[in-house]
Short mmCIF file of C-alpha atoms in Angstrom, two decimals:
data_model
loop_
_atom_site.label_atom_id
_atom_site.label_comp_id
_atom_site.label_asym_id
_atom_site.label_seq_id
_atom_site.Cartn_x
_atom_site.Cartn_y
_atom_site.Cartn_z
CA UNK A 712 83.58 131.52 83.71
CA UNK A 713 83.19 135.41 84.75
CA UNK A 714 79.75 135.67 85.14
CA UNK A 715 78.52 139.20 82.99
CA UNK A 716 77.33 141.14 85.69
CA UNK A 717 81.06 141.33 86.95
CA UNK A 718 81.91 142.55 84.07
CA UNK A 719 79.33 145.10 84.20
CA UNK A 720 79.96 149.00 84.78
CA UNK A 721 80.14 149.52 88.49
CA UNK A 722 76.51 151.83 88.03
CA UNK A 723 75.05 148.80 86.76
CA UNK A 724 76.04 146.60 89.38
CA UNK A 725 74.53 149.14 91.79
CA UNK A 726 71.23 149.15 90.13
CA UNK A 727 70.99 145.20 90.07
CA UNK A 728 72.20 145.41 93.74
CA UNK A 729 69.47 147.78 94.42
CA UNK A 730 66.93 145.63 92.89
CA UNK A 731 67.75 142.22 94.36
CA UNK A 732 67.78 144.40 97.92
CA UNK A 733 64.11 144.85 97.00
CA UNK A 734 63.38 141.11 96.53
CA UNK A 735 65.71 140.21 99.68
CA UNK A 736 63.51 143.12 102.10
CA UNK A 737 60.36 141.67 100.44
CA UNK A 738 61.26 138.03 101.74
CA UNK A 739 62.55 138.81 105.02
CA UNK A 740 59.21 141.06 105.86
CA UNK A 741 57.48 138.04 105.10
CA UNK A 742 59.42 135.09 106.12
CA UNK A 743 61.91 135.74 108.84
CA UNK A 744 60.86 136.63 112.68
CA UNK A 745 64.04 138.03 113.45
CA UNK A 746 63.82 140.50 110.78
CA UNK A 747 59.33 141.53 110.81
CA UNK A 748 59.98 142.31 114.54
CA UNK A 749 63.28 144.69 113.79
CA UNK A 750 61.53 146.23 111.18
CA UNK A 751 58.48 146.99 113.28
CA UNK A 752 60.16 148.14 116.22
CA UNK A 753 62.10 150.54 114.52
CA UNK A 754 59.55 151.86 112.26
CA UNK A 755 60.78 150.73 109.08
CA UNK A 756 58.72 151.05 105.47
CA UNK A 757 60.55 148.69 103.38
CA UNK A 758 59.25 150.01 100.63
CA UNK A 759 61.72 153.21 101.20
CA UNK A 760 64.72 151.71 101.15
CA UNK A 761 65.66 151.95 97.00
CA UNK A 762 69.26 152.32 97.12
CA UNK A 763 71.99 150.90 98.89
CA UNK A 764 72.30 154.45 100.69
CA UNK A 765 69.61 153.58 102.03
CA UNK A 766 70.20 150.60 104.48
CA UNK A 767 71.74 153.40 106.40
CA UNK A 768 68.34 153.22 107.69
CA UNK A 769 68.55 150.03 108.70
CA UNK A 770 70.06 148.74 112.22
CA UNK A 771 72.60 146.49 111.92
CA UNK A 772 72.62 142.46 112.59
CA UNK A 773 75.56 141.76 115.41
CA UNK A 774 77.12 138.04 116.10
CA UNK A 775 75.23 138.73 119.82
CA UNK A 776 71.95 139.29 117.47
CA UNK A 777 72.65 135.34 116.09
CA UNK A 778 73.65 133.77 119.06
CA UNK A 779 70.70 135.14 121.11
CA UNK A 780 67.85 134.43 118.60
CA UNK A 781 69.36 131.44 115.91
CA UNK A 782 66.12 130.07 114.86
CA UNK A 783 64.38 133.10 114.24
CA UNK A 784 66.56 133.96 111.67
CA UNK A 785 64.99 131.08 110.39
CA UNK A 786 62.84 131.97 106.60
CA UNK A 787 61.41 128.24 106.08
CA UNK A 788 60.33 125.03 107.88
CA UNK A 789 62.57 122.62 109.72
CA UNK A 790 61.93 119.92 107.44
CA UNK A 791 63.10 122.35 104.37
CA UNK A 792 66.59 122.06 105.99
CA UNK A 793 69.80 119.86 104.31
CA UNK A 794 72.78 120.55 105.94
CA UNK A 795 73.25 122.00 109.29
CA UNK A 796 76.39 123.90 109.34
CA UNK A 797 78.35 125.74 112.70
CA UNK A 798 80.59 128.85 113.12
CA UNK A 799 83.82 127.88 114.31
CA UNK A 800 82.52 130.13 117.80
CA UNK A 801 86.00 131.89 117.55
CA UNK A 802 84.41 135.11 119.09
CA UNK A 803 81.73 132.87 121.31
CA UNK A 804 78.70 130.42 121.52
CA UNK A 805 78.82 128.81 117.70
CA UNK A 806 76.20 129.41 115.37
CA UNK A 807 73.69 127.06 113.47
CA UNK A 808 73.28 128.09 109.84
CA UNK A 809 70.53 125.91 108.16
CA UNK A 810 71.03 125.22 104.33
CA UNK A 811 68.00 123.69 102.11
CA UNK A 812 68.63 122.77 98.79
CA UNK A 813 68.49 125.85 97.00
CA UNK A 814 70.83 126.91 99.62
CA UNK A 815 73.34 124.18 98.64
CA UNK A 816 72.92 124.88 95.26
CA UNK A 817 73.86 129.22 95.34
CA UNK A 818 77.08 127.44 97.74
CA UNK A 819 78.32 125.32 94.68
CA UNK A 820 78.06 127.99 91.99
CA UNK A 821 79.48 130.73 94.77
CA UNK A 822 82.71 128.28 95.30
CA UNK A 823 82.53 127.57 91.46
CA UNK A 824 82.88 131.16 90.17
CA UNK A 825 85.48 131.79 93.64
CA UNK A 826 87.18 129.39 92.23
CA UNK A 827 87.44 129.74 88.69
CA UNK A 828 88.57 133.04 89.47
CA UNK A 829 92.01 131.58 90.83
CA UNK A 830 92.27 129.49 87.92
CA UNK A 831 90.78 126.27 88.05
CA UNK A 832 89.27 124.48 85.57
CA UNK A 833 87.15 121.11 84.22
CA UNK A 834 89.61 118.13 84.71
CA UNK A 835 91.71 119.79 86.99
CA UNK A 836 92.61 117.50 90.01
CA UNK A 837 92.44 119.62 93.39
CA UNK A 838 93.49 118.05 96.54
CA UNK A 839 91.12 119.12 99.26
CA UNK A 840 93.40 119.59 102.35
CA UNK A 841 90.89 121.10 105.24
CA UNK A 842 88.11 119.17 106.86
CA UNK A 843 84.79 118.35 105.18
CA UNK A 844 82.93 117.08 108.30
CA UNK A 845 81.83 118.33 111.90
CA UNK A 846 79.57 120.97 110.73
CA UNK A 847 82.76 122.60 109.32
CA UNK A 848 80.75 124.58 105.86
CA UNK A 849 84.41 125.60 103.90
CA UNK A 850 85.18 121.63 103.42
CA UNK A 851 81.79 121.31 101.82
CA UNK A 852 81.90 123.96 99.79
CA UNK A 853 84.78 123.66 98.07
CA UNK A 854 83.87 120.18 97.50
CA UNK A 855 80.32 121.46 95.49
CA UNK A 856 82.25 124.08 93.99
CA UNK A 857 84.61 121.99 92.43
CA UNK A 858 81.85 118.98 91.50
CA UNK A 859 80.43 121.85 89.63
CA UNK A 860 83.59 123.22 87.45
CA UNK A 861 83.62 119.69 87.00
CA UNK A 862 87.51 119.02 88.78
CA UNK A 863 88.29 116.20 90.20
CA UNK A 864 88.65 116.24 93.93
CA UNK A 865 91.21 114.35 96.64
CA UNK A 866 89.56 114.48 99.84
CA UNK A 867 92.95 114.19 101.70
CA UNK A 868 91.84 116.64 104.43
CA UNK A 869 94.22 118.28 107.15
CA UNK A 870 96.41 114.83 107.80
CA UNK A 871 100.15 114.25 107.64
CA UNK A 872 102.74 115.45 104.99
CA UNK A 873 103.91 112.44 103.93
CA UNK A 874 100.01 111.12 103.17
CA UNK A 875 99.65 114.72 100.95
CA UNK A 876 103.04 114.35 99.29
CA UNK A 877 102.34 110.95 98.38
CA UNK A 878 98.72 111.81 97.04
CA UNK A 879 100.14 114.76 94.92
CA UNK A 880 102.21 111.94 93.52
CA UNK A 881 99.83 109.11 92.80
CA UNK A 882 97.38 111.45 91.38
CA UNK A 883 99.26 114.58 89.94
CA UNK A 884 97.73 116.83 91.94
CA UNK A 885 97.43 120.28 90.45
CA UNK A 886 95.56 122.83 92.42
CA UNK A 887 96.02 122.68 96.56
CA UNK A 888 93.65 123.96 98.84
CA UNK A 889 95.02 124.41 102.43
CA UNK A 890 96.07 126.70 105.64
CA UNK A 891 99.26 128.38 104.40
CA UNK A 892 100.71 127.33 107.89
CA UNK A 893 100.55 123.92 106.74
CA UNK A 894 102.55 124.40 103.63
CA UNK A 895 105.54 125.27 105.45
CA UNK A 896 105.38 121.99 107.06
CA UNK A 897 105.11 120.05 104.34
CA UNK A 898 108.05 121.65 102.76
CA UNK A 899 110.04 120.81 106.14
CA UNK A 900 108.81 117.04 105.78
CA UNK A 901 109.87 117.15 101.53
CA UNK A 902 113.29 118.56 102.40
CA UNK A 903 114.19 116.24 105.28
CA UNK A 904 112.93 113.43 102.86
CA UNK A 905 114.59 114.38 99.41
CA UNK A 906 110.95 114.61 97.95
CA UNK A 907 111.78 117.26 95.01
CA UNK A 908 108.63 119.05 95.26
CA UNK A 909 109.14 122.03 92.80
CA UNK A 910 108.79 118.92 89.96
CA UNK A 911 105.59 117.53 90.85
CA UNK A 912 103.47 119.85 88.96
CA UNK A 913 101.41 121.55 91.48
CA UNK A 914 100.44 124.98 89.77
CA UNK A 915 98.14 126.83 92.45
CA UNK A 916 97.11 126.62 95.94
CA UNK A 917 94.31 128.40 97.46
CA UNK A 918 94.97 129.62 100.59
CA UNK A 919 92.28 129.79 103.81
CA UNK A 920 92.45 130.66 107.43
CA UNK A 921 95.59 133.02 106.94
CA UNK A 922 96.34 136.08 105.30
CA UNK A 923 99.23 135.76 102.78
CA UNK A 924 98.69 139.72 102.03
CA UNK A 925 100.14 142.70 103.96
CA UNK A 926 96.73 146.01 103.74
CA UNK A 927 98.66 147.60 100.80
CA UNK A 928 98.28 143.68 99.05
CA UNK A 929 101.76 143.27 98.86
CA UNK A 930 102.84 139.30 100.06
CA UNK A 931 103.63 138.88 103.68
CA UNK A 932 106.30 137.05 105.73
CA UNK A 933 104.01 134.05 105.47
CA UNK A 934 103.42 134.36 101.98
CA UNK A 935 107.65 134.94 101.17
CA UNK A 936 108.50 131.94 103.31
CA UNK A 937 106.64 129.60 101.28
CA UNK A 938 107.47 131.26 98.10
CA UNK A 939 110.94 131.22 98.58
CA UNK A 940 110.83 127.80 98.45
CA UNK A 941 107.72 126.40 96.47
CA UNK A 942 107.59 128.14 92.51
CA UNK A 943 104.01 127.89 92.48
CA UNK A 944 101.04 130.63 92.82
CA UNK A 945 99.37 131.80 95.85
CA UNK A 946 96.00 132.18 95.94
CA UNK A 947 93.51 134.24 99.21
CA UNK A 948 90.24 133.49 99.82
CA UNK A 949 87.76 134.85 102.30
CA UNK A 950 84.60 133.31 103.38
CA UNK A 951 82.25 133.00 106.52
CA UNK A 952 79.72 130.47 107.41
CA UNK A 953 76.99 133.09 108.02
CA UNK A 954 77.53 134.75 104.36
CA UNK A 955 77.80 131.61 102.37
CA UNK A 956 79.99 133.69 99.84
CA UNK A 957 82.94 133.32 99.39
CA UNK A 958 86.00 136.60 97.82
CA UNK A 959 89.05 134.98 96.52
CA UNK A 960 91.66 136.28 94.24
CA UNK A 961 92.10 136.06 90.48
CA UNK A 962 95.45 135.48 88.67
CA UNK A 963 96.41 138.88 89.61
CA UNK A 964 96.43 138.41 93.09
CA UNK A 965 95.10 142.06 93.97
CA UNK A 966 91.97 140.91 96.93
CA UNK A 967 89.56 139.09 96.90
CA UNK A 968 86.51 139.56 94.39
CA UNK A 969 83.05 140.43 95.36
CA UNK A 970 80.12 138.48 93.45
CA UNK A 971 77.27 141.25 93.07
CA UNK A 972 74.82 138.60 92.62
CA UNK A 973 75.39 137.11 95.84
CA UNK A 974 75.96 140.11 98.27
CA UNK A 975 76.28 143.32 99.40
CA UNK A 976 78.75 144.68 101.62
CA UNK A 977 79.29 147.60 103.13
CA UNK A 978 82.57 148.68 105.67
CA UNK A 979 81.94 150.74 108.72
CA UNK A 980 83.02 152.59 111.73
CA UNK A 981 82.52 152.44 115.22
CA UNK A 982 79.30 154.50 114.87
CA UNK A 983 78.36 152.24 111.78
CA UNK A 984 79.17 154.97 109.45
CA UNK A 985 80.61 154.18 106.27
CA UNK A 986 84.29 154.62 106.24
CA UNK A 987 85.78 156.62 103.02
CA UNK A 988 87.05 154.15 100.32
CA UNK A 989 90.54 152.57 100.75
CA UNK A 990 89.95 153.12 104.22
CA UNK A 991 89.66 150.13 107.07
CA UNK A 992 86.36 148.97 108.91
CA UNK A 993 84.54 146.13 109.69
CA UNK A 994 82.72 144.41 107.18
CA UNK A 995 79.42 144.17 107.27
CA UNK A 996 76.96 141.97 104.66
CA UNK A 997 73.62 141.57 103.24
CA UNK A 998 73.56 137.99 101.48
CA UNK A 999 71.52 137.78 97.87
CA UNK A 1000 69.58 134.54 97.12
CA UNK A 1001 69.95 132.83 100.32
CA UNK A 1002 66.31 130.62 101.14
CA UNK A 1003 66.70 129.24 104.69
CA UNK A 1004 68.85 132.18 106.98
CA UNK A 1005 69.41 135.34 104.78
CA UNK A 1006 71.15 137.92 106.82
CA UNK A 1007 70.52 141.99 106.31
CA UNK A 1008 73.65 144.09 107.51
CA UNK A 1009 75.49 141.71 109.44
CA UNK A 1010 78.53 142.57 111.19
CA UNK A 1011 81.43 140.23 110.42
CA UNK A 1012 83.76 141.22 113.03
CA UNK A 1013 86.21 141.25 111.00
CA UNK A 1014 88.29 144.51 110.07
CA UNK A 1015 89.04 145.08 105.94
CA UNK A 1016 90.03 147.57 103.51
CA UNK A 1017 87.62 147.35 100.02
CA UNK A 1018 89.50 148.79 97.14
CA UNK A 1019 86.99 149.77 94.18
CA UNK A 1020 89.21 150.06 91.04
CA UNK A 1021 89.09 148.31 88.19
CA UNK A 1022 90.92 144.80 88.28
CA UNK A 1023 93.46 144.15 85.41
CA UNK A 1024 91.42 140.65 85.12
CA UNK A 1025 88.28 142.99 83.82
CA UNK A 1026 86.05 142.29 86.91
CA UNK A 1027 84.81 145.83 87.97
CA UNK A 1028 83.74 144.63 90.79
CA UNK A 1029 84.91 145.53 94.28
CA UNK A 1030 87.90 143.22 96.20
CA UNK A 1031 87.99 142.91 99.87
CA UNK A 1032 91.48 143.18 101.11
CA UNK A 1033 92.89 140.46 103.68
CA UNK A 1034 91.71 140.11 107.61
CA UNK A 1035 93.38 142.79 109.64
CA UNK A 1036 92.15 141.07 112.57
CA UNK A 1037 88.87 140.96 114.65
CA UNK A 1038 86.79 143.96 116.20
CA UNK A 1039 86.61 142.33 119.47
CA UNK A 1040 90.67 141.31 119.53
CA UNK A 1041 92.02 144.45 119.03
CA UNK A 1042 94.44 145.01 122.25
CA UNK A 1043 95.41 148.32 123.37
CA UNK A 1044 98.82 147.87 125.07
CA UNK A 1045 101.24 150.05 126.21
CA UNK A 1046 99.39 152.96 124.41
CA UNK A 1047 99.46 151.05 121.03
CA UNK A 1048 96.63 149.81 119.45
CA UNK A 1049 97.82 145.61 117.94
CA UNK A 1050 95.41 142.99 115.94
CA UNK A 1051 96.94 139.49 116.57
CA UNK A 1052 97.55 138.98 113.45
CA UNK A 1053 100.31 141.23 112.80
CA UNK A 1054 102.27 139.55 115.74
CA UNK A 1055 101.78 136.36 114.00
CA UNK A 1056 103.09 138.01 110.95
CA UNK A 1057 106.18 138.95 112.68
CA UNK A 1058 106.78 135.37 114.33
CA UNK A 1059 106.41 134.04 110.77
CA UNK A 1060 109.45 136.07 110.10
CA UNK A 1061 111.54 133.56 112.09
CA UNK A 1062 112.54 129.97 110.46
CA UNK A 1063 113.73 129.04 114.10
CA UNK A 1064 110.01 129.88 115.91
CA UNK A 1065 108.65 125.99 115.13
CA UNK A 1066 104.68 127.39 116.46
CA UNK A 1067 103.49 130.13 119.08
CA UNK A 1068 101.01 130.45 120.80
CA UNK A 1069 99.41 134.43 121.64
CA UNK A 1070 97.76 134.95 125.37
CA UNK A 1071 95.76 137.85 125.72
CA UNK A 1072 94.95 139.17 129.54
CA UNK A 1073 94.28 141.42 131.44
CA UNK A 1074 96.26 143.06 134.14
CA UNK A 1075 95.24 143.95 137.56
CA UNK A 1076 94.56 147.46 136.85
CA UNK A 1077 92.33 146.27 133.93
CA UNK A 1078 95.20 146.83 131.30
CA UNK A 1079 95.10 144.45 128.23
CA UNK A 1080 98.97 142.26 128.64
CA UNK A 1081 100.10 140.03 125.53
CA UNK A 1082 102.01 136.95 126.20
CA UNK A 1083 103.90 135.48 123.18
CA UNK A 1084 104.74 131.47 124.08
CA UNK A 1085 107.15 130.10 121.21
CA UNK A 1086 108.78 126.87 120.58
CA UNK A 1087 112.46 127.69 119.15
CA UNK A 1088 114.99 125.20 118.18
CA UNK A 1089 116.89 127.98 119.30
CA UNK A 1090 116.54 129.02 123.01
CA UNK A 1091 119.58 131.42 123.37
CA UNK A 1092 119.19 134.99 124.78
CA UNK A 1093 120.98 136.22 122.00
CA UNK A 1094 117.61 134.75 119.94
CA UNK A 1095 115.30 136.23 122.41
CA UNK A 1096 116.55 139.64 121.76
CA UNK A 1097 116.59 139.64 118.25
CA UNK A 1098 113.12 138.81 118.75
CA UNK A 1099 112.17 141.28 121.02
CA UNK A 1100 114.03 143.85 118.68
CA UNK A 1101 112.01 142.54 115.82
CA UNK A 1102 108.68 142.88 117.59
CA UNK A 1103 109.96 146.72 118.84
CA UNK A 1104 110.96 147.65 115.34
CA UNK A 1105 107.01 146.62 113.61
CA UNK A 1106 105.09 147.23 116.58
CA UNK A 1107 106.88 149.73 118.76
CA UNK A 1108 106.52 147.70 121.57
CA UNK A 1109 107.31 144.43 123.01
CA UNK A 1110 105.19 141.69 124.49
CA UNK A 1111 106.01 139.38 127.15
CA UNK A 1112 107.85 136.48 125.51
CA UNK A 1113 107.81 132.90 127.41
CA UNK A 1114 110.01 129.71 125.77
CA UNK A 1115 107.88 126.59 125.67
CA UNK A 1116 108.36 122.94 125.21
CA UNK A 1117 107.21 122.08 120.92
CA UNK A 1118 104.88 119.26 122.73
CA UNK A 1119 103.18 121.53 125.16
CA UNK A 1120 102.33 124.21 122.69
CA UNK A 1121 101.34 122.20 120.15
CA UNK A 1122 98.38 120.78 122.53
CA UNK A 1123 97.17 123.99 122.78
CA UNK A 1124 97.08 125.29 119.28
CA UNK A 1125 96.14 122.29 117.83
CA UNK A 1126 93.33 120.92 120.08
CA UNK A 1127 91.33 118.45 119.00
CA UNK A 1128 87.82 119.66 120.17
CA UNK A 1129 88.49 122.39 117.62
CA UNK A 1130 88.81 122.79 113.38
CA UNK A 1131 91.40 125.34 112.91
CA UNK A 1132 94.71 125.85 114.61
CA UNK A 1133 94.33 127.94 117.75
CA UNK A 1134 97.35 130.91 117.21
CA UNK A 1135 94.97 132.92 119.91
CA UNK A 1136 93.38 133.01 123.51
CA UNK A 1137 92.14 135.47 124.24
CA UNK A 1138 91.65 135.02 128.49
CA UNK A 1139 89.71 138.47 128.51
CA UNK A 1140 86.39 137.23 127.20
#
């Protein structure tokens, strides 16, 4: 199910790139408010821009851009609109991302081909273990995706091991899709209840939320942990409400692919230059074939590295490589520059750290501090230090580290106003 122009030669993906640019600058200059008034303030002939060197010209799209002015992003009536989805509003106020039918439609065969690429097929039974409701777009996505392939689909969502144990049993589950956190839970709850779960035939799981990839793609403490336990493959995906696209990894496991037909993407610098290849930057997208809220070099927020060889699956297309963190996280402390996510990386290390919790301030001489709260069934300063050594060794420097009751952190990371596990607060917004 590798659609052709994947397989294409990487000069003929640019020229049908270049081409459905065209059709997208046509449509916006026509249809979307947000976009006619940038291009007239800023002087822009669309009819200029004929190569993807080209949206250079082009000022980018910012979250700020989408939370000031939602609806006039807006390319078609009110009444044209399905599904209301939300941004999680990680990084701020969340965002409404209207979806008509044709919408809805590009969102199934996206998820289909994403996931296809990791290996499932028609008749496969996947076990759908994230949230399909409160305006949360991944749930329903996979969901259309899968109807598509034609699997067949447990809508378990994220509730108690024993309830996905005993699903993968009654229905011989063979494809997972979940937070990789989670896994490691249910492997707790299997081993304190003799549930043997390396013979249930599970084959795959596809992976959201966290990375399970170090830059240079190799697996990371997550990633190991479960592995070490659970024979089965791992599988990243990458996906955002506003780009309705999702890059998830074939069989090879080497990124996440790009589909050319449904965007562009382009990682930059500070100044919004283009950063060399195999270099990191924030990712920035133009979405292909989207009706109701097509977006033009929108800033993700989110720091990658694109690699542009050749994948040994025969996709030439390009992979995005996992999360290094977000633009607007980054902490510089102590003269080091840290994305969150490679502290949770190095708490993952530790069987005895049950969940943490990361507190990002600032100090009184407008310093950014980190404060790492952990639950430990291990409380010793002997633990501490090995800690503290651990976090010195990867980092080269160490945050503040507080103990914390298991029932008091796990209120705060796993609030119930909010759909994904809070592993970050960042008090300096």
């Amino acid at each position: 199910m590798i659609p052709p122009i994947e397989l294409a030669s990487a000069e003929e993906i640019k020229v049908f790139q270049e081409e459905k640019l065209k059709e997208l600058l046509t449509y916006l200059a026509e249809k979307s408010r947000f976009y006619k008034k940038m291009f007239s303030d800023n002087a822009i002939d669309i009819s200029q821009i004929k190569t993807l060197e080209d949206l250079q010209q082009i000022p980018v799209t910012t979250k700020t851009d989408l939370q000031q002015h939602n609806y006039d992003f807006l390319c078609v009536p009110k009444h044209e609109i399905i599904d209301y989805a939300t941004t999680s509003g990680t990084l701020g106020k969340p965002v409404v991302v209207g979806l008509t039918n044709n919408d809805l439609d590009r969102l199934a065969y996206n998820e289909a081909i994403s996931l296809a690429c990791a290996g499932i097929k028609k008749g496969d039974v996947v076990q759908l273990m994230t949230t399909i409701d409160r305006g949360f777009v991944a749930g329903l996505a996979y969901f259309l995706g899968l109807r598509k392939i034609g699997a067949g689909v447990i809508r378990i969502g994220p509730r108690n091991p024993q309830l996905q144990w005993d699903s993968i049993v009654e229905h011989k589950s063979k494809y997972l899709i979940a937070v990789p956190s989670f896994l490691l839970k249910m492997i707790a709850y299997a081993e304190a209840n003799q549930i043997d779960y390396n013979q249930l035939g599970v084959e795959g799981i596809i992976c959201i939320g966290e990375a399970l990839r170090t830059a240079d793609l190799e697996n990371n403490v997550l990633a190991n942990r479960i592995l070490e336990k659970w024979d089965v493959n791992l599988y990243s995906t990458y996906a955002s409400t506003e780009m309705s696209t999702a890059f998830t990894e074939c069989a090879y496991q080497n990124a996440g692919h790009l589909h050319p037909e449904l965007i562009i993407i382009e990682v930059l610098d500070n100044q919004n230059n283009p950063v060399k290849d195999g270099e990191e930057g924030e990712l920035t997208i133009t979405t292909l074939g989207v009706e109701a809220m097509p977006l033009l070099r929108f800033k993700t927020g989110d720091i990658v590295t694109v690699f542009s060889e050749k994948c040994k699956c025969g996709r030439n297309t390009k992979r995005v490589g996992p999360v290094l963190g977000r633009k607007k996280q980054l902490v510089k402390y102590k003269g080091t520059s840290i994305y969150p996510p490679a502290i949770f990386d190095i708490l993952n290390f530790f069987d005895s750290i049950k969940l943490y919790l990361v507190e990002l301030h600032t100090n009184d001489i407008g310093n950014d501090e980190i404060c790492v709260k952990i639950a430990s069934d291990d409380v010793s300063e002997e633990f501490l230090n090995k800690v503290k050594s651990y976090l010195q060794s990867k980092l080269r420097v160490i945050p503040t580290i507080e103990f914390c009751e298991l029932e008091t952190l796990a209120k705060l990371v796993f609030n119930p106003n909010k759909r994904k596990p809070t592993y970050l607060i960042d008090y300096r917004i």
